[in-house]
Amino acid sequence: MNESVECEIKLERSLIQDGPKFLSHKLIVTDRVAYLKPTISSMLFCFVYIVVGMFLISLASYVLLQSQKLDLAIFIGGFGIAIGTFGVSLIQPFLQRASFDKHSGVFNNKRDRDVKIKHIVSLQINNKVVIRKQALSYRCFELNMLTKNGRRINILNHNNAVQLELDARKLAKFLTVPLLDLRREIVL
Amino acid sequence: MIKIKQLLTALLLAFSASAYADEPSAFSATIASISNGVDSFFNDYTGWFVGAVFHSVPIGDANFPLIVGWLLLAAAIFTVYFGFVQFRRAGMAIDIVKGKYTDPNSKDEGEVSHFQALTTALSGTVGLGNIAGVGAALAIGGPGATFWMIVCGLLGMASKFCECTLGVKYRTVLPSGAISGGPMYYLSQGFAERGLGGVGKFLAVGFALMCILGSFGGGNMFQANQAHAMLTYAFDVPSEYGVITGVVMAALVFSVIVGGMPSIASVTEKIVPWMAVLYVGMALIVIGANIGQVGAAFSAIIDGAFTGAGVVGGFIGALIQGLKRATFSNEAGVGSAAIAHSAVKTKEPITEGLVSLLEPFIDTVVICTMTALVITIAGLNAGPFDGSGLTGVTLTAASFTETAEIFKYLLALAVILFAFSTMISWSYYGLKAWTYLFGEGSKTELAFKILFCFFVVVGATIQFGAVIDFSDAAIFAMSIFNIAGLYFLMPVVKKELNSFIARVYSGEIKRFD
C-alpha cells in the first residue's frame, strides 16, 4: 500500500458518525485469539429498555385481565413491545463478539465480510465529536483497520480514549501491524 | 428489599380491580397525601419566588404581570433595532435552511443535512406548549388569547434571532470536548469584553440558577404531569397512578441522560419530528372537516382579542394569557434555545440566528393557531373563561376527539413522545447550567441527572397547584437575566448581521442555486 493510495482513502476520516458516551468494549487477548468483550455498564443500559418493555407488557396483560380496558392494554402493550424490541436490538451487537482468530486466520465481526488477518495492513485511531442538539456533544474515538484491498473496517467505537489506546497497542502487537494515531484537532 | 417489595406491591395495586372501585384505596390516599405534601411544600417555600416573578400591576380589571411586559417590550425593541429582521430576512433564513448558502461539494464530516436541520428545529419547538399550553391559554383567556399569541410569536422571532446568534458567537469547547454555549457564556464573555465582567458574571450565574429550576419545573414536572393527564383523559387512568407513568418515563430518561446511548438520542430525534407531522396532520383534518366554521373561528379570535368577552380582566386578561403561553411554547427571550443552537456546526453565527427565527413562526404563528382553531371550532371552551372547566391538555384532546374518537389515542402517543423529548432537551439545558455553576465532573453531573429523574416521578405523581406556578415562574425568571444581557449585546448581533449581509451582496459568501 503506497502513500498516494492511503491519501485517497482518507485514513483520518472517522467511519461512523455516532458513538456511545461510555466504554462499550474492552479487548481481551489470549495466545491465539483476540476478541472484544462488552462492558457490564453498556449491557445494563440496554437492559433498562428490556426491563421497562417487559414491565409494560405485563402491566398491559394485567389491565386486560382485571379491568377489560382493551384500548389501554393495547396502548401500554404497544409501548412495551416497542421499548422491549428496541432494547433487544440494542443489546444484540454487544452480544456478538468480534474476534481475530489466528487458528482460522480470519477477523470476524459478525457484520462485515470476514477478513484474512494477513491482509490487515495497519490500525488507526481516529477521533470525532458526536454532536447532538438535544443532548451534550462529546468526544468519541474509533479504532479502525485498513486491509490490503483498501477496505476500512471499524473495530472499536467509544469515548474512553485511555482504554482505546491501550487496546489498540495490544491489538497492533498481536497482529504485528503498525498503529497510526490519526487524532486531530476538530474545529466546530 | 422490603422497600422494593412494597414498591412492587404498590405498582401492582395501582392497576388492580380495586383501583377502579369508587372508594379510594389506601394507595390512592397515600398518593393524594404525598401530592398535597409536595404542593404545600412548593406553596410554602417557593410562593415568594412565584410572587416576585409574576409581580403584577393593576390595569383596568386585570393584574398585568410585569414579566410579560418585560418580554413583550424586549421583543418589540429587538424587532425595531434589527430593522424588522424577521420579515425582511425571512426569505434568506429559508434559503439557508434549503442549503443555498452551502457548497454542495464541500459537505463537512458530521454536518447535518438541511432536512435534518429543519426537522431538528421543529422537534425542538413543537411540544406540549402547542397542545397543553394553548388549551390553558384559551380556557382562561378565551379565543382572543390566540391573537396575542400570534403577535407574541411574530415579535419573539427577533428575540430568538438575537439570542441564538450570541449563543453560537460566544460558545466554548470544554476540555471534555463538549460544546457549551448559551446565555451563561455570552453574558459573562460579552460583558467582560465591555469591561463589565462583574455584571456579566452576576447575570450569568442568575440565569444558570433559574435555568436549573426551569429544567426541573416547566422542562420536567410540567411535561410528566401533562403526559399523565393525557392518559387520564384518553384511558380513564386514575390521576393518582401517575407514579407509574413517572417511574417508566424516569427510567427511560435515565438511560438516555446517564447512559448516553447514541441510538436512543437518534431514535428520539427521528421520531419526534414525525409526531409533529402527525399532530399538524390531525389539526389539518379537523380544520378541513369543519372548513365552514373557520371564518367564524377567526372572527371569535379577533373579537375576543379586543373585547375580551367573558375573560377576567377583559382584553388585558386575554392578552396576558396569550403572551404567557406563547412565551412558554416558543421560549423566545427565555434563553434556552441559545443553549441548543450553540452546538450547531457553522462558521457564521448569524446563519444560526436567522434559521432560529423561523421557529417561533412555525411553533406559535402556525401550529399554536391550528390548535386554537381546533379548540374554537369544537366549541367546548365556552365562557366565562375562568379555567374551571376543561383546560390544558384535556381541553385540546376533547376538542380533537369531537371530530374523530381515534384522535385521542394518537394525541396520547404524541403527547407522551413530546413530553419525553422535551425532558431530554431540558435535561441538556439544565445540565449546561449546572456544569457552568459547579464545573464538569462525573459526580456533579450524575447528581444533577439523578435529581432530574426524581423530579420526573414527582411531576407525574402530584396533582398540581403551586407546582405549575413554580414551573411557569422558573422559566419566565430566566428571561429577566437573559434579556437584560441582550440589551447590552445587541450591537454585537447587529454588526454580525450587517457584515453577513454585506458579504452576501458582495459575492464573498456565494449562493448555490
XYZ file of C-alpha atoms in Angstrom:
701
model
C 0.000 0.000 0.000
C 1.711 3.168 -1.081
C 1.285 6.660 0.338
C -0.796 8.031 -2.536
C -3.431 5.316 -2.119
C -3.590 5.995 1.624
C -4.243 9.658 0.893
C -7.091 8.738 -1.424
C -8.652 6.530 1.194
C -8.513 9.373 3.768
C -7.493 7.401 6.804
C -8.041 10.355 9.106
C -11.809 10.325 8.469
C -13.892 8.522 11.058
C -16.038 5.663 9.783
C -19.105 6.027 11.995
C -20.849 9.308 12.693
C -22.300 8.230 16.035
C -20.726 6.597 19.046
C -21.534 5.775 22.668
C -20.665 8.127 25.502
C -19.200 5.324 27.580
C -16.710 2.487 27.387
C -18.563 -0.142 25.380
C -15.924 -2.875 24.833
C -12.520 -3.987 26.035
C -10.043 -6.084 24.104
C -9.129 -9.466 25.548
C -6.035 -11.152 24.147
C -5.223 -14.823 24.634
C -2.438 -16.824 22.963
C -4.007 -17.149 19.527
C -7.254 -15.179 19.771
C -8.071 -11.525 20.441
C -11.728 -10.631 20.961
C -13.893 -7.689 22.048
C -15.766 -8.116 25.299
C -18.737 -5.820 26.060
C -18.585 -3.992 29.392
C -21.220 -4.610 32.060
C -22.271 -0.955 32.165
C -23.104 -0.956 28.441
C -25.202 -4.109 28.863
C -27.034 -2.615 31.859
C -28.231 0.403 29.898
C -29.660 -1.944 27.257
C -31.341 -3.979 29.993
C -33.212 -0.875 31.204
C -35.193 -0.971 27.964
C -35.818 -4.694 28.138
C -36.966 -4.446 31.769
C -39.217 -1.432 31.083
C -40.621 -3.188 27.999
C -41.334 -6.387 29.928
C -42.922 -4.409 32.757
C -45.255 -2.594 30.374
C -46.231 -5.824 28.608
C -47.003 -7.420 31.989
C -48.963 -4.348 33.018
C -50.935 -4.446 29.768
C -51.821 -8.115 30.375
C -52.854 -7.308 33.932
C -55.029 -4.373 32.817
C -56.681 -6.543 30.186
C -57.424 -9.346 32.622
C -58.537 -7.188 35.536
C -60.352 -4.245 34.001
C -61.067 -5.365 30.408
C -59.772 -1.995 29.167
C -58.741 -3.095 25.707
C -57.631 0.329 24.454
C -55.414 0.969 27.490
C -53.972 -2.550 27.285
C -53.126 -2.092 23.587
C -51.583 1.311 24.262
C -49.407 0.144 27.159
C -48.619 -3.175 25.454
C -47.675 -1.407 22.225
C -45.254 0.828 24.078
C -43.898 -2.192 25.934
C -43.281 -4.152 22.740
C -41.629 -1.155 21.058
C -39.362 -0.399 24.012
C -38.529 -4.065 24.656
C -37.740 -4.724 20.977
C -35.585 -1.635 20.957
C -33.679 -2.938 23.987
C -33.134 -6.324 22.303
C -31.891 -4.641 19.122
C -29.518 -2.536 21.216
C -28.081 -5.462 23.111
C -27.546 -7.711 20.082
C -24.396 -6.007 18.776
C -22.915 -6.249 22.253
C -23.504 -9.988 22.361
C -21.845 -10.639 19.011
C -18.155 -10.797 19.777
C -15.791 -9.617 17.082
C -12.618 -11.700 17.101
C -9.198 -12.026 15.499
C -8.507 -15.760 15.391
C -5.018 -16.888 14.462
C -6.228 -20.521 14.326
C -8.528 -19.804 11.414
C -6.534 -16.770 10.316
C -9.577 -14.515 9.995
C -11.160 -11.455 11.583
C -14.891 -11.894 12.057
C -17.119 -9.126 13.440
C -20.435 -10.884 12.552
C -21.271 -7.873 10.407
C -18.794 -7.346 7.566
C -17.303 -9.952 5.261
C -14.504 -11.883 7.028
C -11.005 -10.509 6.586
C -7.864 -12.629 6.496
C -5.583 -11.483 9.295
C -2.606 -11.466 6.942
C -4.459 -8.902 4.803
C -4.630 -6.348 7.640
C -2.183 -3.566 6.796
C -2.481 -1.175 9.725
C -4.652 0.056 12.577
C -5.687 3.664 13.038
C -7.012 5.641 15.982
C -9.452 8.377 14.908
C -11.311 10.963 16.925
C -14.600 12.767 16.343
C -17.115 14.896 18.190
C -20.606 13.471 18.326
C -22.868 16.486 18.027
C -26.362 16.362 19.432
C -28.953 19.083 19.546
C -30.901 17.559 22.372
C -28.012 16.301 24.469
C -24.437 17.095 25.336
C -21.957 16.824 22.488
C -18.979 14.686 23.344
C -15.698 13.327 22.072
C -15.618 9.818 20.733
C -12.835 7.603 19.385
C -12.580 4.865 16.810
C -10.095 2.083 16.260
C -10.218 1.182 12.581
C -8.224 -1.138 10.378
C -7.097 -0.939 6.782
C -6.859 -4.053 4.635
C -4.611 -4.825 1.711
C -7.569 -4.285 -0.645
C -8.238 -0.813 0.699
C -11.208 -1.701 2.894
C -11.586 0.188 6.162
C -13.403 -1.613 8.962
C -14.312 -0.305 12.404
C -13.129 -2.372 15.372
C -13.837 -0.188 18.425
C -16.018 2.923 18.827
C -16.438 4.539 22.256
C -15.414 7.595 24.261
C -12.774 6.195 26.613
C -9.548 7.364 24.964
C -7.200 5.779 27.503
C -8.717 2.305 27.197
C -8.923 2.580 23.414
C -5.235 3.467 23.173
C -4.316 0.576 25.435
C -6.424 -1.874 23.426
C -5.083 -0.508 20.142
C -1.474 -1.094 21.232
C -2.296 -4.612 22.409
C -4.037 -5.422 19.144
C -1.267 -3.958 16.968
C 1.245 -6.105 18.840
C -0.988 -9.178 18.470
C -1.404 -8.596 14.722
C 2.138 -7.257 14.268
C 0.910 -4.302 12.222
C 1.661 -0.580 12.650
C -0.666 1.562 14.730
C -1.298 5.067 13.390
C -2.568 7.737 15.749
C -4.592 9.953 13.417
C -6.351 12.040 16.025
C -6.639 15.676 15.012
C -7.975 18.950 16.241
C -11.614 19.283 15.293
C -12.781 22.796 14.562
C -16.504 23.197 15.015
C -35.511 -5.478 49.809
C -38.651 -4.822 51.833
C -38.941 -1.412 50.221
C -38.633 -2.951 46.748
C -41.405 -5.416 47.638
C -43.576 -2.556 48.888
C -42.988 -0.625 45.685
C -43.827 -3.617 43.503
C -46.971 -4.236 45.520
C -47.925 -0.589 45.098
C -47.352 -0.767 41.352
C -49.492 -3.877 41.014
C -52.134 -2.421 43.307
C -52.284 0.576 41.054
C -53.913 -1.407 38.306
C -55.756 -3.896 40.419
C -59.514 -4.262 40.160
C -59.937 -2.181 43.280
C -58.146 0.650 41.555
C -61.280 1.296 39.599
C -63.570 0.987 42.559
C -65.474 4.032 43.729
C -63.965 4.120 47.192
C -60.421 5.397 47.276
C -57.879 2.706 48.148
C -55.047 3.053 50.627
C -52.771 3.532 47.641
C -54.844 6.458 46.382
C -54.887 8.001 49.833
C -51.102 7.697 50.136
C -50.520 9.269 46.734
C -53.024 12.049 47.482
C -51.250 12.728 50.758
C -47.818 12.876 49.038
C -49.266 15.123 46.359
C -50.710 17.518 48.940
C -47.443 17.468 50.881
C -45.389 18.377 47.814
C -47.885 21.034 46.790
C -47.824 22.575 50.278
C -44.033 22.468 50.258
C -43.887 24.371 46.973
C -46.514 26.808 48.202
C -44.687 27.495 51.465
C -41.133 27.674 50.156
C -41.461 28.950 46.591
C -44.595 31.093 46.872
C -42.464 34.218 47.424
C -40.441 33.403 44.312
C -43.555 32.959 42.175
C -44.987 36.177 43.602
C -41.798 38.090 42.806
C -41.506 36.794 39.225
C -45.170 37.435 38.460
C -45.373 40.736 40.312
C -48.366 42.494 38.766
C -49.715 45.986 38.430
C -53.448 46.601 38.133
C -54.584 47.659 34.665
C -58.361 48.016 34.496
C -59.887 44.882 35.981
C -56.795 42.792 35.331
C -53.462 42.386 37.059
C -50.759 42.720 34.452
C -47.580 40.736 35.298
C -44.532 42.943 34.711
C -42.560 39.970 33.390
C -44.986 39.680 30.464
C -44.413 43.338 29.663
C -40.657 42.795 30.002
C -40.720 40.069 27.335
C -43.087 41.918 25.020
C -41.158 45.187 25.227
C -37.857 43.417 24.544
C -39.278 41.634 21.504
C -40.623 44.937 20.169
C -37.292 46.716 20.752
C -35.302 43.919 19.050
C -37.723 43.981 16.117
C -37.165 47.696 15.560
C -33.411 47.619 16.329
C -32.712 44.843 13.806
C -34.846 46.553 11.168
C -37.716 44.047 11.247
C -35.266 41.223 10.535
C -37.965 38.567 10.954
C -39.888 39.951 7.969
C -37.113 41.365 5.786
C -34.739 38.409 6.115
C -37.263 35.560 6.329
C -36.504 34.625 2.704
C -32.796 34.459 3.461
C -33.500 32.274 6.516
C -35.487 29.851 4.343
C -32.677 29.831 1.761
C -30.142 28.959 4.473
C -32.322 26.042 5.561
C -32.660 24.983 1.919
C -28.860 24.964 1.635
C -28.500 27.806 -0.849
C -25.531 29.200 1.074
C -23.774 25.836 1.423
C -21.391 24.491 -1.188
C -22.907 21.140 -2.233
C -19.410 19.779 -2.945
C -17.918 20.599 0.440
C -20.097 18.739 2.908
C -18.070 18.533 6.086
C -17.807 15.416 8.150
C -20.673 15.169 10.609
C -22.599 18.011 9.044
C -26.343 17.564 9.168
C -28.477 17.898 6.058
C -30.874 20.802 5.778
C -33.845 18.491 6.112
C -32.317 17.263 9.371
C -31.695 20.837 10.481
C -35.309 21.736 9.830
C -36.745 18.635 11.478
C -34.468 19.115 14.485
C -35.645 22.697 14.768
C -39.245 21.511 14.570
C -38.761 18.808 17.163
C -37.208 21.360 19.478
C -40.099 23.776 19.249
C -43.217 21.675 18.768
C -44.284 20.154 22.024
C -46.696 20.333 24.903
C -46.670 24.128 24.714
C -48.588 23.792 21.454
C -51.046 21.287 22.885
C -51.451 21.858 26.626
C -50.307 25.497 26.594
C -52.851 26.619 24.016
C -55.564 24.694 25.877
C -54.655 26.575 29.059
C -54.463 29.950 27.281
C -57.905 29.588 25.710
C -59.512 28.179 28.851
C -58.533 31.322 30.790
C -58.055 33.909 28.050
C -60.840 32.888 25.673
C -60.376 32.648 21.864
C -58.898 36.182 21.819
C -55.750 34.886 23.544
C -54.856 33.303 20.187
C -54.422 36.711 18.553
C -51.979 37.812 21.239
C -50.124 34.515 20.924
C -49.625 35.240 17.219
C -48.417 38.778 17.975
C -46.006 37.414 20.574
C -44.798 34.763 18.100
C -44.105 37.334 15.379
C -42.248 39.716 17.693
C -40.484 36.857 19.509
C -38.756 35.908 16.252
C -36.421 38.883 16.745
C -35.603 37.880 20.338
C -34.758 34.364 19.236
C -32.620 35.642 16.384
C -30.620 37.805 18.790
C -30.045 35.186 21.493
C -29.228 32.296 19.124
C -26.657 34.359 17.220
C -24.961 35.228 20.508
C -25.163 31.592 21.633
C -23.022 30.490 18.689
C -20.703 33.521 18.756
C -19.665 33.066 22.387
C -19.723 29.267 22.598
C -16.815 27.406 24.155
C -15.355 23.951 23.664
C -14.802 22.496 27.126
C -11.825 20.236 27.956
C -14.102 17.191 27.653
C -14.872 18.080 24.036
C -18.424 19.119 24.888
C -19.529 22.317 23.185
C -21.001 24.740 25.647
C -22.875 27.850 24.754
C -25.868 29.870 25.737
C -26.657 32.865 27.931
C -24.202 31.809 30.675
C -21.350 32.218 28.210
C -22.459 35.235 26.221
C -23.407 37.114 29.348
C -20.073 36.519 31.070
C -17.815 36.843 27.995
C -19.775 39.562 26.205
C -19.881 41.789 29.279
C -16.213 41.093 30.051
C -15.325 42.386 26.564
C -17.006 45.659 27.543
C -15.195 45.854 30.864
C -18.294 44.842 32.820
C -17.152 41.370 33.811
C -18.709 41.545 37.281
C -22.159 42.438 35.964
C -21.885 39.735 33.289
C -20.911 37.127 35.858
C -23.860 38.109 38.073
C -26.310 37.828 35.179
C -24.773 34.546 34.016
C -24.988 32.970 37.472
C -28.543 34.259 37.918
C -29.528 32.815 34.564
C -27.876 29.464 35.318
C -29.726 29.179 38.643
C -33.076 29.939 37.004
C -32.288 27.565 34.156
C -31.736 24.713 36.616
C -35.057 25.497 38.315
C -36.730 25.804 34.900
C -35.368 22.430 33.850
C -36.927 20.842 36.932
C -40.196 22.768 36.542
C -41.501 23.532 33.069
C -38.991 21.281 31.361
C -39.706 18.287 33.517
C -42.512 18.223 36.116
C -44.985 20.038 33.853
C -44.211 17.630 30.999
C -44.559 14.492 33.112
C -47.741 15.808 34.700
C -49.401 16.659 31.402
C -48.356 13.305 29.899
C -50.202 11.526 32.697
C -53.135 13.953 32.449
C -53.441 12.893 28.807
C -53.525 9.211 29.826
C -56.179 10.043 32.403
C -58.277 11.740 29.738
C -57.790 9.155 26.980
C -57.980 5.946 29.028
C -59.572 6.901 32.364
C -56.395 6.003 34.215
C -56.879 7.421 37.724
C -54.750 10.506 38.182
C -53.139 9.187 41.364
C -51.447 6.414 39.367
C -49.158 8.944 37.760
C -46.406 7.383 39.835
C -46.263 4.520 37.319
C -46.088 6.895 34.352
C -43.395 8.780 36.248
C -41.284 5.708 37.056
C -41.429 4.409 33.464
C -40.562 7.821 31.990
C -37.827 8.385 34.569
C -36.247 5.009 33.713
C -36.168 5.891 30.012
C -34.903 9.426 30.660
C -32.254 7.952 32.986
C -31.000 5.569 30.304
C -30.670 8.430 27.813
C -29.094 11.095 30.007
C -26.981 8.818 32.191
C -26.280 6.048 29.717
C -25.509 8.288 26.765
C -26.639 5.544 24.413
C -26.297 7.187 20.986
C -29.041 5.222 19.279
C -31.687 6.359 21.793
C -30.956 10.004 21.121
C -31.030 9.263 17.389
C -34.367 7.471 17.652
C -35.861 10.329 19.692
C -34.557 12.862 17.197
C -36.073 10.846 14.342
C -39.472 10.038 15.874
C -40.383 13.425 17.320
C -40.484 15.328 14.002
C -42.908 12.703 12.722
C -45.025 13.212 15.817
C -45.073 16.906 14.917
C -46.190 15.936 11.413
C -48.855 13.657 12.928
C -50.107 16.461 15.170
C -50.238 19.003 12.359
C -51.928 16.394 10.137
C -54.645 15.787 12.733
C -55.190 19.521 13.167
C -55.489 19.960 9.386
C -58.026 17.137 9.209
C -60.155 18.757 11.927
C -59.897 22.175 10.275
C -60.604 20.681 6.833
C -63.616 18.739 8.102
C -65.026 21.944 9.597
C -63.848 24.369 6.937
C -67.175 26.196 7.020
C -66.562 27.205 10.631
C -63.041 28.557 10.163
C -64.245 32.045 9.290
C -66.394 32.199 12.405
C -63.497 30.886 14.488
C -61.204 33.644 13.218
C -63.934 36.201 13.958
C -64.162 34.882 17.524
C -60.359 35.153 17.819
C -60.226 38.744 16.537
C -63.288 39.895 18.509
C -62.065 38.203 21.678
C -58.646 39.812 21.332
C -60.035 43.313 21.662
C -63.232 42.838 23.659
C -62.068 40.055 25.981
C -65.689 38.983 26.369
C -66.107 36.515 29.211
C -62.471 36.861 30.277
C -61.461 38.058 33.725
C -59.842 41.426 33.068
C -61.323 41.762 29.571
C -58.930 42.170 26.676
C -55.966 42.696 29.034
C -56.756 39.281 30.535
C -56.784 37.706 27.054
C -53.523 39.479 26.195
C -51.795 38.251 29.377
C -52.773 34.622 28.763
C -51.809 34.772 25.099
C -48.411 36.260 25.790
C -47.663 33.927 28.716
C -48.499 30.729 26.850
C -46.779 31.878 23.630
C -43.569 32.517 25.545
C -43.864 29.160 27.304
C -44.277 27.499 23.899
C -41.686 29.243 21.710
C -39.228 30.125 24.513
C -38.195 33.331 22.686
C -36.295 35.603 25.080
C -36.028 32.866 27.677
C -32.513 31.866 26.578
C -32.975 28.102 26.425
C -32.891 27.993 22.601
C -29.488 29.697 22.621
C -28.092 26.701 24.535
C -29.443 24.218 21.976
C -28.396 26.221 18.938
C -24.848 26.768 20.181
C -23.961 23.143 19.334
C -24.501 23.675 15.615
C -21.693 23.201 13.123
C -21.283 26.592 11.446
C -18.669 29.255 10.998
C -21.250 32.051 10.721
C -23.176 32.684 13.967
C -25.700 34.852 12.120
C -26.874 31.943 9.940
C -27.987 30.065 13.037
C -29.734 33.189 14.308
C -31.586 33.511 11.017
C -32.602 29.841 10.960
C -33.752 30.031 14.583
C -36.100 32.930 13.889
C -38.268 30.560 11.850
C -39.029 28.536 14.981
C -41.421 30.956 16.759
C -43.195 31.367 13.433
C -43.675 27.640 12.904
C -44.332 26.982 16.580
C -46.614 29.829 17.555
C -47.947 31.523 14.453
C -48.671 28.291 12.571
C -49.076 25.379 14.992
C -50.492 27.176 18.055
C -53.020 28.877 15.772
C -54.018 25.477 14.393
C -54.604 24.184 17.929
C -56.581 27.311 18.776
C -58.745 26.854 15.660
C -59.410 23.212 16.602
C -60.476 24.278 20.119
C -62.576 27.201 18.906
C -64.276 25.115 16.197
C -65.116 22.309 18.654
C -66.974 24.806 20.843
C -66.182 23.081 24.113
C -64.498 26.183 25.506
C -67.460 28.355 26.388
C -67.371 31.473 28.568
C -66.967 32.565 31.274
C -63.319 31.735 30.761
C -62.152 31.102 34.299
C -60.390 27.749 33.790
C -62.972 25.898 35.872
C -63.992 23.559 33.026
C -61.776 21.668 30.638
C -58.316 23.177 30.478
C -54.769 22.429 29.309
C -54.177 19.164 27.511
C -57.663 17.850 28.278
C -59.376 20.773 26.522
C -57.225 20.256 23.421
C -57.742 16.483 23.461
C -61.510 16.801 23.924
C -61.644 19.267 21.016
C -59.782 16.879 18.706
C -61.977 13.978 19.800
C -65.091 15.913 18.744
C -64.099 15.176 15.124
C -62.794 11.605 15.494
C -62.551 9.344 18.536
C -59.261 7.857 17.348
C -57.556 11.244 17.681
C -57.412 10.917 21.448
C -55.195 7.819 21.092
C -52.942 9.434 18.517
C -52.762 12.543 20.657
C -51.841 10.454 23.699
C -48.984 8.926 21.707
C -47.808 12.338 20.500
C -48.087 13.919 23.966
C -46.012 11.195 25.604
C -43.285 11.412 22.975
C -43.290 15.218 23.051
C -43.047 15.160 26.839
C -40.170 12.667 26.683
C -38.317 14.656 24.039
C -38.794 17.939 25.912
C -37.484 16.370 29.100
C -34.351 15.220 27.252
C -33.860 18.723 25.808
C -34.348 20.408 29.167
C -32.073 17.948 30.941
C -29.452 19.196 28.488
C -30.173 22.866 29.228
C -30.226 22.193 32.967
C -27.006 20.211 32.817
C -25.277 23.005 30.894
C -26.299 25.472 33.595
C -25.328 23.002 36.326
C -21.842 22.413 34.869
C -21.434 26.170 34.432
C -22.023 26.652 38.153
C -20.378 23.546 39.558
C -17.901 22.577 36.831
C -17.627 19.429 34.753
C -17.226 16.189 36.632
C -18.842 12.798 36.563
C -20.078 13.034 40.167
C -21.612 16.505 39.936
C -23.211 15.668 36.600
C -24.598 12.392 37.943
C -26.081 14.256 40.915
C -27.997 16.548 38.543
C -29.163 13.661 36.377
C -30.470 11.655 39.318
C -32.222 14.731 40.702
C -33.742 15.360 37.273
C -35.110 11.804 37.067
C -36.520 12.119 40.580
C -38.488 15.206 39.514
C -39.969 13.264 36.573
C -41.628 10.939 39.092
C -42.671 13.871 41.302
C -44.189 15.747 38.343
C -46.232 12.793 37.144
C -47.408 11.920 40.654
C -48.594 15.197 42.098
C -51.829 16.939 41.276
C -50.775 20.467 40.536
C -51.436 23.810 42.095
C -48.379 25.543 43.433
C -46.076 23.361 41.354
C -47.381 24.591 37.986
C -46.988 28.175 39.191
C -43.412 27.396 40.166
C -42.751 25.723 36.771
C -44.006 28.821 34.999
C -42.121 31.232 37.225
C -38.774 29.467 36.841
C -38.981 29.570 33.032
C -40.006 33.230 32.992
C -37.310 34.150 35.541
C -34.674 33.015 33.027
C -35.769 35.868 30.779
C -35.052 38.508 33.446
C -31.315 37.803 33.268
C -31.204 36.877 29.598
C -32.990 39.944 28.233
C -31.037 42.321 30.475
C -27.907 40.957 28.812
C -29.362 41.003 25.298
C -29.917 44.776 25.520
C -26.181 45.246 26.121
C -25.074 42.739 23.499
C -27.486 43.529 20.659
C -24.917 45.795 18.916
C -22.690 42.704 18.523
C -25.520 40.913 16.721
C -26.246 43.922 14.528
C -22.573 44.082 13.500
C -22.624 40.362 12.630
C -25.828 40.779 10.640
C -24.558 43.776 8.677
C -21.258 42.014 7.936
C -23.030 38.864 6.719
C -25.456 40.775 4.507
C -22.601 42.851 3.051
C -20.604 39.700 2.231
C -23.650 38.083 0.619
C -24.222 41.147 -1.569
C -20.527 41.465 -2.455
C -20.425 37.808 -3.523
C -17.861 36.856 -0.862
C -20.456 34.449 0.514
C -21.631 32.513 -2.526
C -25.139 31.405 -3.288
C -25.608 27.902 -4.739
C -28.865 27.761 -6.694
